[in-house]
Tab-separated table of C-alpha atoms in Angstrom:
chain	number	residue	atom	x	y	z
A	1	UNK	CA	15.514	-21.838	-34.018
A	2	UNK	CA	13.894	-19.832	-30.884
A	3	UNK	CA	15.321	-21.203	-27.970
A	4	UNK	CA	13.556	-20.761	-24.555
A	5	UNK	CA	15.709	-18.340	-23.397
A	6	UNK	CA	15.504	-16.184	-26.702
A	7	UNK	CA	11.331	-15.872	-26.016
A	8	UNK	CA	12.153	-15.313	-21.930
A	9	UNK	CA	14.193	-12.032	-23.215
A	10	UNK	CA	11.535	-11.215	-25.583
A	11	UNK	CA	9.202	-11.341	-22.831
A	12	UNK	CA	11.835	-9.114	-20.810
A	13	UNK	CA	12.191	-6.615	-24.053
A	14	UNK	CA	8.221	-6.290	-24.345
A	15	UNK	CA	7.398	-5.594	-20.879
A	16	UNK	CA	10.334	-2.774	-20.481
A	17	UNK	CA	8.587	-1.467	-24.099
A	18	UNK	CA	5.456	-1.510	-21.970
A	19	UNK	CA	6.575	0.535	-19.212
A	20	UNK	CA	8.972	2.605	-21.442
A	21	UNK	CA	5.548	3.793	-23.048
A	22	UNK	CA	3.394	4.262	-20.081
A	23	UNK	CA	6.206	6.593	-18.922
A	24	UNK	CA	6.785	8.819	-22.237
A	25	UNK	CA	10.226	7.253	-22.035
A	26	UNK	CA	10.121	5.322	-25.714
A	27	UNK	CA	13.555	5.493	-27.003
A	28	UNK	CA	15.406	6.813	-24.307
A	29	UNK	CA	18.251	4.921	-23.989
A	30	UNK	CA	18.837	4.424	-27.848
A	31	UNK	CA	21.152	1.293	-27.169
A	32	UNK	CA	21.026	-0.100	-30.745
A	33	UNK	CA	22.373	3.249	-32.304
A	34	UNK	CA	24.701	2.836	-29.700
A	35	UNK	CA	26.081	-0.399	-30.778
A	36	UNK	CA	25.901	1.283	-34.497
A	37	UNK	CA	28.209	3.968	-33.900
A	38	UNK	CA	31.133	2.201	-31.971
A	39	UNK	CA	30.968	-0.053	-34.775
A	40	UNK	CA	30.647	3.020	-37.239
A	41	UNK	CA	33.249	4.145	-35.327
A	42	UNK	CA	35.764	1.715	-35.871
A	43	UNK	CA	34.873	0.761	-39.578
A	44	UNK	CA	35.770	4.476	-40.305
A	45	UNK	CA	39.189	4.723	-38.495
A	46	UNK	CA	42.333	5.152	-40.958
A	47	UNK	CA	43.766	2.138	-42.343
A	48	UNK	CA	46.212	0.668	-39.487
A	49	UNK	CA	44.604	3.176	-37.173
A	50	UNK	CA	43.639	1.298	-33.689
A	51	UNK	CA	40.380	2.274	-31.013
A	52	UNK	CA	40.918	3.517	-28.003
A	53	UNK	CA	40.493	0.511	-24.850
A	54	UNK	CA	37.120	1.423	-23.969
A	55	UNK	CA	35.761	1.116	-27.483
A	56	UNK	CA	37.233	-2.677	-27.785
A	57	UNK	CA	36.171	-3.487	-24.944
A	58	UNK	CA	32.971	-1.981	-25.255
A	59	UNK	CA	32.371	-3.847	-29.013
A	60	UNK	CA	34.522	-7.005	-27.242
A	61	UNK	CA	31.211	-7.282	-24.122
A	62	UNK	CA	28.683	-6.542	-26.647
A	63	UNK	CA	29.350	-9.944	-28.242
A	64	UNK	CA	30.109	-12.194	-25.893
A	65	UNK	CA	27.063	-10.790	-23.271
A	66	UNK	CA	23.181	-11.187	-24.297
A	67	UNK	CA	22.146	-8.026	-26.390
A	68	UNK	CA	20.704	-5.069	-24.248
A	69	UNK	CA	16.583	-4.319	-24.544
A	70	UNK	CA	16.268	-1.507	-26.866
A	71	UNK	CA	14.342	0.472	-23.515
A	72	UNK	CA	16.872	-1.437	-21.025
A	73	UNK	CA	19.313	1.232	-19.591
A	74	UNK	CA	22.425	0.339	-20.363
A	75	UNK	CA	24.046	1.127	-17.371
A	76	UNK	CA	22.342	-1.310	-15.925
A	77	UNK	CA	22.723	-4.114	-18.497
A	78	UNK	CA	26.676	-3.063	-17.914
A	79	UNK	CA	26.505	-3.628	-14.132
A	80	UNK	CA	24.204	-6.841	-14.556
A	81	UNK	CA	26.389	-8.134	-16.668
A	82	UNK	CA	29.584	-7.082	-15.361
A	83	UNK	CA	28.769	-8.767	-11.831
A	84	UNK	CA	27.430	-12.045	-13.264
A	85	UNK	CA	31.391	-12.203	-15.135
A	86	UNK	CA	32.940	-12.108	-11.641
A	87	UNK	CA	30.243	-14.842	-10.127
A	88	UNK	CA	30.760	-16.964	-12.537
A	89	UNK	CA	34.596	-17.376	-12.051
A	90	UNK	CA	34.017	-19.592	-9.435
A	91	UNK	CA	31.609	-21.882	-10.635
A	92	UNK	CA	31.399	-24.642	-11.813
A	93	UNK	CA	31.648	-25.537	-15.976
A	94	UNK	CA	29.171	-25.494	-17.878
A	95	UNK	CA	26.851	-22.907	-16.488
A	96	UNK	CA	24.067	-21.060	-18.771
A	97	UNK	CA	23.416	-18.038	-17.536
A	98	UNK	CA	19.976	-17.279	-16.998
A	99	UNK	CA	18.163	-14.456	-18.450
A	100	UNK	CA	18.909	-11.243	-16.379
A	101	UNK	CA	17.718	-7.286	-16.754
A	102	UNK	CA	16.334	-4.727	-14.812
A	103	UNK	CA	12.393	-3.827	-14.605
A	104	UNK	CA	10.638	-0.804	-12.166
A	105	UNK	CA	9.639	-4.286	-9.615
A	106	UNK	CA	9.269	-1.683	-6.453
A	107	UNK	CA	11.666	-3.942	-4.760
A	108	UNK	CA	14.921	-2.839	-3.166
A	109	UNK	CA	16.335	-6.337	-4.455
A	110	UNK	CA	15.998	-8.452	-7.265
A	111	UNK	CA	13.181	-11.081	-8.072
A	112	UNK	CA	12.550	-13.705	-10.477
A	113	UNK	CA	9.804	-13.741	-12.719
A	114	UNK	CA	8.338	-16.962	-14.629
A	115	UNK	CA	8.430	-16.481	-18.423
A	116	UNK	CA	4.937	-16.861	-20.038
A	117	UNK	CA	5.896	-20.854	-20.882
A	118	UNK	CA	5.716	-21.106	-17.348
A	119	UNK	CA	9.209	-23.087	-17.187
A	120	UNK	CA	11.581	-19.764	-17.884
A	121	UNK	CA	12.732	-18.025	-14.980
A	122	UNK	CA	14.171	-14.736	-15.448
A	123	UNK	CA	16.328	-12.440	-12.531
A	124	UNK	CA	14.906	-8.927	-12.780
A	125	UNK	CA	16.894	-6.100	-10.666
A	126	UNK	CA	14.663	-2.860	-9.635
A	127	UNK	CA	15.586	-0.595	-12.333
A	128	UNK	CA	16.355	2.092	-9.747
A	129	UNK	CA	18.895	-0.430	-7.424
A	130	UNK	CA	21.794	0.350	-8.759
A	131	UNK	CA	22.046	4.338	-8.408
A	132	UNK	CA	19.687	3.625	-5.169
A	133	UNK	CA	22.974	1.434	-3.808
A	134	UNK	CA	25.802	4.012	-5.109
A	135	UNK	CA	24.025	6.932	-3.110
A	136	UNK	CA	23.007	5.031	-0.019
A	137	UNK	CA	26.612	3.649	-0.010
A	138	UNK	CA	28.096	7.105	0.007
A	139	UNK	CA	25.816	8.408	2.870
A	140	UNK	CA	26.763	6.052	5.251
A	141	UNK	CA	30.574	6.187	4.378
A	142	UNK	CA	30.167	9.470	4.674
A	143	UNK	CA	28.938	9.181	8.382
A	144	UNK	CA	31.930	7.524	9.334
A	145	UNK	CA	34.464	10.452	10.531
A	146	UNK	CA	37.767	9.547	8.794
A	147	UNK	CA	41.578	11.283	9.068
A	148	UNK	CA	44.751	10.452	6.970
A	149	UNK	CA	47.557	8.351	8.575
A	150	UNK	CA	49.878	9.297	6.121
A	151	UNK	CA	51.207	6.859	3.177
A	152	UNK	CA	47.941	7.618	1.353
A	153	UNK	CA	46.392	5.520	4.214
A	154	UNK	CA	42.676	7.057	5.433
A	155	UNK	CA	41.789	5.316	9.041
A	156	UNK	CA	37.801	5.635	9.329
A	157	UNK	CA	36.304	4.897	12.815
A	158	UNK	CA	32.830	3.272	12.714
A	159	UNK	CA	32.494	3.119	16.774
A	160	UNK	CA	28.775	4.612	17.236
A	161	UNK	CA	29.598	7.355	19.716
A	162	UNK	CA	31.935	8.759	17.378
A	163	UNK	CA	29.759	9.276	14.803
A	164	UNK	CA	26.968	10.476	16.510
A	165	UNK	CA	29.448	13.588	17.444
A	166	UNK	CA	30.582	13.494	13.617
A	167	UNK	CA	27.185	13.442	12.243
A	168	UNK	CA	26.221	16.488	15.425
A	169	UNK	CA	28.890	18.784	13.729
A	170	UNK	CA	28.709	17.490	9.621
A	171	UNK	CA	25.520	16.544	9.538
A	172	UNK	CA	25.667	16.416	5.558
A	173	UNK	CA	25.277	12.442	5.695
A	174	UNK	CA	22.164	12.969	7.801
A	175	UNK	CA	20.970	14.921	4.738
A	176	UNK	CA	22.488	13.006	1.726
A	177	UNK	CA	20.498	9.533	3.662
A	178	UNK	CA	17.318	11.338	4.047
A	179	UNK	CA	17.185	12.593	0.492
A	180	UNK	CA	18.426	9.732	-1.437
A	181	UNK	CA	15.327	7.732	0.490
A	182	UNK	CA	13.005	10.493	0.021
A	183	UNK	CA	13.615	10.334	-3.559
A	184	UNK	CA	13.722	6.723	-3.675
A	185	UNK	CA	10.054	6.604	-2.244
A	186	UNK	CA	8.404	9.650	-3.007
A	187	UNK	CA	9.706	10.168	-6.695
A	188	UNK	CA	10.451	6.774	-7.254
A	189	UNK	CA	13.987	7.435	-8.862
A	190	UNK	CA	16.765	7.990	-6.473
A	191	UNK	CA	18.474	10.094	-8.771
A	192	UNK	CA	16.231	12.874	-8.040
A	193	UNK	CA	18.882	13.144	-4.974
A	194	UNK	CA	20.617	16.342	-5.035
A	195	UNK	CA	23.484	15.427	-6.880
A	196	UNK	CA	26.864	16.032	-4.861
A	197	UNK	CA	31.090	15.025	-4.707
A	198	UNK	CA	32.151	13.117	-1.803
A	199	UNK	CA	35.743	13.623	-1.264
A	200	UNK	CA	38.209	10.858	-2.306
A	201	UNK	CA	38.685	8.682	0.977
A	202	UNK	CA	34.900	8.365	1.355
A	203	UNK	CA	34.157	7.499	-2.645
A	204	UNK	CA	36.811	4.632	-1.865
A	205	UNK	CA	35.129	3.205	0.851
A	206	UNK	CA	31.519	3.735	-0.396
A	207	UNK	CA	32.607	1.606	-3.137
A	208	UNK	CA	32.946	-1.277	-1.023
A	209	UNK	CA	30.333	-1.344	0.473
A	210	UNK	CA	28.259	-0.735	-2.762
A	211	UNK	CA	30.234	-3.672	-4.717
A	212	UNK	CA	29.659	-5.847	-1.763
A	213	UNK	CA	25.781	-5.092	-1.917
A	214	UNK	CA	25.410	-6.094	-5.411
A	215	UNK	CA	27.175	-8.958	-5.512
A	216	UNK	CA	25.115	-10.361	-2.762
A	217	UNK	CA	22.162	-9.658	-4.247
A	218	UNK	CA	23.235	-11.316	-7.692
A	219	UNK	CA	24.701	-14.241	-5.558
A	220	UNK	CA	21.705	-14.440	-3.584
A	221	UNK	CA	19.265	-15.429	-7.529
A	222	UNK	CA	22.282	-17.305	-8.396
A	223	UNK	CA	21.810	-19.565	-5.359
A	224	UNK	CA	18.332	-20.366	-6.268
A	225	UNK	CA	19.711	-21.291	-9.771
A	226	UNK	CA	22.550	-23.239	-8.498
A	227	UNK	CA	20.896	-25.362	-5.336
A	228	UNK	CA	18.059	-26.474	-7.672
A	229	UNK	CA	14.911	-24.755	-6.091
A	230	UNK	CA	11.491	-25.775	-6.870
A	231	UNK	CA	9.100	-22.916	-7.293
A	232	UNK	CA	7.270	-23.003	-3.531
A	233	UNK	CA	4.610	-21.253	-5.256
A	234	UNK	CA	3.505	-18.246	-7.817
A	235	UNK	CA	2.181	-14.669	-6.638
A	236	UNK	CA	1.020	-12.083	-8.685
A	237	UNK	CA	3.244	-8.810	-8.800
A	238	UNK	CA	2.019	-5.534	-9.649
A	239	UNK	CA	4.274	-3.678	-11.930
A	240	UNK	CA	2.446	-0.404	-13.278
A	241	UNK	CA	2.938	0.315	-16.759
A	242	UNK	CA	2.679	-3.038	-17.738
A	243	UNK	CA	-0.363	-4.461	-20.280
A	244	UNK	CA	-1.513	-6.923	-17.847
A	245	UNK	CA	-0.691	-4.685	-14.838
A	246	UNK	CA	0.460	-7.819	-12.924
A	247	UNK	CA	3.637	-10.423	-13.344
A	248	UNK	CA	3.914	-13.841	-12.122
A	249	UNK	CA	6.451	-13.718	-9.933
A	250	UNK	CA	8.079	-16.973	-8.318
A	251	UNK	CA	8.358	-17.861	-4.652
A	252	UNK	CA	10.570	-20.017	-1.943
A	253	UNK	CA	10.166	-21.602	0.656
A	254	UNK	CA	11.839	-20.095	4.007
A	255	UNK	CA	14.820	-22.440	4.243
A	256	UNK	CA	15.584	-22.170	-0.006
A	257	UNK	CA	15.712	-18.370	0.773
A	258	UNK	CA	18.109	-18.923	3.731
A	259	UNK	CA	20.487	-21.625	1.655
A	260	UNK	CA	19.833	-18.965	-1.179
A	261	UNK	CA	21.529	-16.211	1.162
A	262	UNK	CA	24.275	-18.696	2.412
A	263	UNK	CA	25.444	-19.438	-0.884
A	264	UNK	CA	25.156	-16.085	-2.493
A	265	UNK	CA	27.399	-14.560	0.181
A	266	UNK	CA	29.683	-17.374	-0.250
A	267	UNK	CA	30.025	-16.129	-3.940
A	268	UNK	CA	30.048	-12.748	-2.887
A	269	UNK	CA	32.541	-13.058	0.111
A	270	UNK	CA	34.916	-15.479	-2.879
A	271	UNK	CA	35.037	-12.665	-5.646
A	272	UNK	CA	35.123	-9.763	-2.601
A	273	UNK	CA	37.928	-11.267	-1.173
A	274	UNK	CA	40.404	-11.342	-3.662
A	275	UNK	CA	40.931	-7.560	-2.826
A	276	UNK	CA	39.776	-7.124	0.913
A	277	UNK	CA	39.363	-9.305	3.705
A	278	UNK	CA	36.704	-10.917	5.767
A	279	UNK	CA	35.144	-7.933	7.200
A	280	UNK	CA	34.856	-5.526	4.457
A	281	UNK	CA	33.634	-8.356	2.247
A	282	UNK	CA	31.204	-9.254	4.227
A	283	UNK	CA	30.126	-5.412	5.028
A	284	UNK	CA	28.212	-5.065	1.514
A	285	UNK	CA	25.586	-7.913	2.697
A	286	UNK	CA	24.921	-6.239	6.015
A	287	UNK	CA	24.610	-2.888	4.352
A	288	UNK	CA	22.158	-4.663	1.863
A	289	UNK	CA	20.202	-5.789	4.919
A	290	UNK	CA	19.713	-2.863	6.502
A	291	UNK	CA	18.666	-0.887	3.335
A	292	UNK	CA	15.556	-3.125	3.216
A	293	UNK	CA	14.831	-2.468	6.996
A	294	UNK	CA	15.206	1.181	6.091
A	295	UNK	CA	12.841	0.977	3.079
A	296	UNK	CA	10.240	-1.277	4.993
A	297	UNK	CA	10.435	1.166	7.819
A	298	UNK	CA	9.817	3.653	5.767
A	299	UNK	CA	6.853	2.179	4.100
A	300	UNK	CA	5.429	0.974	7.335
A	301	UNK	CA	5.557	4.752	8.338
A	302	UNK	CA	3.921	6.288	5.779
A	303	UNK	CA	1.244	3.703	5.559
A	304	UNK	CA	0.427	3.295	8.939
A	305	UNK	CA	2.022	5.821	10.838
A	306	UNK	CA	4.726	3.819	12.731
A	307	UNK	CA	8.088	2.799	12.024
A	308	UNK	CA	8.489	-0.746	11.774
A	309	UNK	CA	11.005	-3.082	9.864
A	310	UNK	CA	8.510	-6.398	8.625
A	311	UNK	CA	8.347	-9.368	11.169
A	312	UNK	CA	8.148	-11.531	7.813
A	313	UNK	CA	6.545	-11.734	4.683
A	314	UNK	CA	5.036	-14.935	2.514
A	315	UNK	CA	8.109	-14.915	0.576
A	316	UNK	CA	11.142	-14.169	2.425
A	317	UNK	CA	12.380	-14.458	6.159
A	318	UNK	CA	12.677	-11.649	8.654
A	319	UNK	CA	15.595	-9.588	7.614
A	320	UNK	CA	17.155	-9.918	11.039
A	321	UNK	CA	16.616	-13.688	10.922
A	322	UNK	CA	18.051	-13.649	7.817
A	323	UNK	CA	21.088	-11.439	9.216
A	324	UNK	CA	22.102	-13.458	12.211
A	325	UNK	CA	21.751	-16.718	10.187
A	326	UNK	CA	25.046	-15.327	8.087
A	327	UNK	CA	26.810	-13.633	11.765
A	328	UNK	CA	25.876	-16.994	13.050
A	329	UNK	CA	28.121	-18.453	9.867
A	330	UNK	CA	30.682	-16.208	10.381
A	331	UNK	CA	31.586	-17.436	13.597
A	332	UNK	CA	32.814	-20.036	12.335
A	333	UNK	CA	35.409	-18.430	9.867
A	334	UNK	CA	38.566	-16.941	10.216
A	335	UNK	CA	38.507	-13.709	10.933
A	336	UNK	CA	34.996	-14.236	10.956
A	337	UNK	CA	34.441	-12.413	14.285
A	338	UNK	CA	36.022	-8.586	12.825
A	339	UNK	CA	33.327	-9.135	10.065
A	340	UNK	CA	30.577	-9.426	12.377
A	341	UNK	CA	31.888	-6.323	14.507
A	342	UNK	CA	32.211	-4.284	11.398
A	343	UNK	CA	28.820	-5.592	10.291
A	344	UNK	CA	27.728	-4.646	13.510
A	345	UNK	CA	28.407	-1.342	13.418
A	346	UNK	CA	26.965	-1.119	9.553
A	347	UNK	CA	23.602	-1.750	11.152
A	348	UNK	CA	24.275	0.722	13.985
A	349	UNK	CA	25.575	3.758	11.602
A	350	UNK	CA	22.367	3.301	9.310
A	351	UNK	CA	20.019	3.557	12.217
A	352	UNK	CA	21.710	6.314	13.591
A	353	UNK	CA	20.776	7.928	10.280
A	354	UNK	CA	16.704	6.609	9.923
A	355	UNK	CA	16.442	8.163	13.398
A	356	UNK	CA	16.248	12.008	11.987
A	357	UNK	CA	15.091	10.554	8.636
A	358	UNK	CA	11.725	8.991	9.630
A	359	UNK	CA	9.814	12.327	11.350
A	360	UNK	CA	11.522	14.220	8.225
A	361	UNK	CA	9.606	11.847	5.827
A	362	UNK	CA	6.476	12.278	8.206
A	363	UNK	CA	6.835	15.616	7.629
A	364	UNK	CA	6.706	15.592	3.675
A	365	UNK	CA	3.482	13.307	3.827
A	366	UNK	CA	1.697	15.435	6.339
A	367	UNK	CA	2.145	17.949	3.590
A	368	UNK	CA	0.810	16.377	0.974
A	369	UNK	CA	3.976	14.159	-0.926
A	370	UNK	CA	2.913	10.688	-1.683
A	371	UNK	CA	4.995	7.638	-2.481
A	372	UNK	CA	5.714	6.402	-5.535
A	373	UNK	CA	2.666	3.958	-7.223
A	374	UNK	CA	5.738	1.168	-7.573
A	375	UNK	CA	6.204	1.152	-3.689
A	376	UNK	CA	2.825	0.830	-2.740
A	377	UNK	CA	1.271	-1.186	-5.612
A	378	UNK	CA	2.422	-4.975	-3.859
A	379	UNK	CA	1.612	-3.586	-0.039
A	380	UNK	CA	-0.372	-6.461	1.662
A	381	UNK	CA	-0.278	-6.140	5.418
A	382	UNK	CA	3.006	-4.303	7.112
């Protein structure tokens, strides 16, 4: 029997078909052959012959997780997946998880879409998040200046006046920020980034911060799940490549958005914690904040000329309202007052970067560059 969640993933499958086509991408990511041939693989191994760890615990997620989309990267289904394990640790029994995958949405985020029966909700991430969060992550570690303390210790400094002179004489994160947003807007893949190696110390510490960011945003949908929200309302979302050109997408109310963010760092902050404390758990969420005030910036700039984060929009708070809401939380934690100086300085480091990143983009649009159709194609009024 089709359950509703079976023809919610259907829906998913068709609409990545849909785009997969309108792209020339059909086939790409091949993940049924890959399913075949670790199974191939394994069937074919000498009698008391065992695979490797990675291949049982490939075959071992592929059964217990939903199947991927045949045009669903994989990647992503791996990361989707492998995030909603941790969440759900902490919750409580029984919990069906709903229907999650990735879509091009044009949204630095993730954002639930009703199913055609108009009762299914699914949790779609941008496509393009998760390589958009690895590369943003490592810019702004990379801005920090760092030096070893011996013990395989590595002491980074995130005090703004210190890395304004790091940045004056490295300036590579200036350039690894500005081209990982460029690419993000203008090519609309962030992987068109120069590709590069960070060294060790600052591929440990971007890691935080990028495990931090996706949590929260997976906590963040799970809230909405978990506290009950009603739909507020339904708005029409352009996604290009589609048949129908537009989604239904489903919208809260202010105050479900901020009890959405409350409880989605709480889950974040729980699973974060059991390696780090407070502060660096909490760092992931305030570097997730500021990459949307980059992006709207950005937008706002080369739409209208002028650099400006949104003051609000019909579906979601302010991003700084929705910021000092969580500091404001914090205060009341232990060790709640080191997370809100480190978050601090998050925001700080990333506009110390957007300030030689904006007239650079302004630059590349003067010239002709445009931004991608997905960026543009839900613009109302910046």
């Amino acid at each position: 029997m089709t359950t509703r969640t079976d023809g919610a993933r259907a829906y998913l499958w068709e609409l990545q078909a849909q785009i997969a086509d309108a792209q020339g991408r059909r086939g790409r990511h091949a993940n049924q052959r890959r399913v075949s041939a670790l199974r191939e693989l394994v069937d074919k191994l000498p009698p008391g012959e065992q695979p490797d760890a990675d291949t049982v615990e490939a075959l071992r997620l592929q059964q217990r997780w939903p199947p991927c989309g045949p045009e669903e990267s994989y990647h992503s289904h791996y990361i989707i997946h492998s995030l909603a394990d941790r969440i759900e640790k902490y919750l409580p029994d029984p919990f069906i998880r709903p229907v999650l995958g990735s879509l091009d949405t044009g949204e630095i985020n993730a954002v639930t879409l009703l199913a055609p029966d108009a009762r299914t909700h699914l949790v779609i991430f941008e496509s393009e998040l998760f390589t958009f969060a690895n590369l943003f992550s490592k810019a702004v570690a990379m801005a920090m200046p760092f030096e070893d303390t011996g013990g395989g210790r590595t002491a980074f400094s995130v005090h703004p006046d210190k890395v304004r002179r790091h940045l004056k004489h490295s300036p590579d994160a200036i350039l690894r920020f500005a081209d990982v947003v460029r690419a993000y807007l203008f090519e609309g893949e962030p992987s068109r980034a120069r590709p590069y190696h960070a060294p060790h110390p600052i591929d440990v510490q971007a890691s935080i911060l990028r495990d931090g960011l996706e949590l929260f945003v997976l906590g963040h949908e799970y809230g909405h799940v978990l506290l009950d929200h009603l739909a507020e309302s339904q708005s029409p979302r352009r996604v290009p490549g589609t048949a129908d050109g537009e989604l239904t997408e489903v919208t809260w109310k202010w105050k479900q958005e901020h009890d959405a963010d409350t409880l989605g760092w709480f889950l974040c902050t729980k699973v974060m914690t059991e390696k780090y404390d407070l502060a660096f758990s909490h760092a992931g969420t305030e570097l997730f904040f500021s990459a949307c005030e980059v992006l709207e910036r950005a937008l706002s700039l080369l739409v209208e000329g002028r650099s400006e984060a949104h003051p609000a929009s019909p579906t979601h708070p302010p991003i700084a309202e929705r910021r000092d809401a969580l500091r404001t939380l914090l205060r009341d934690e232990r060790q709640g007052e080191s997370a809100i100086i480190l978050g601090t300085a998050i925001q700080d480091i990333v506009d110390i970067l957007w300030e030689p990143t904006a007239p650079h983009l302004l630059g590349l649009l003067k010239r002709g560059q445009q931004p991608d159709p997905r960026w543009t194609a839900n613009l109302t009024t910046l």
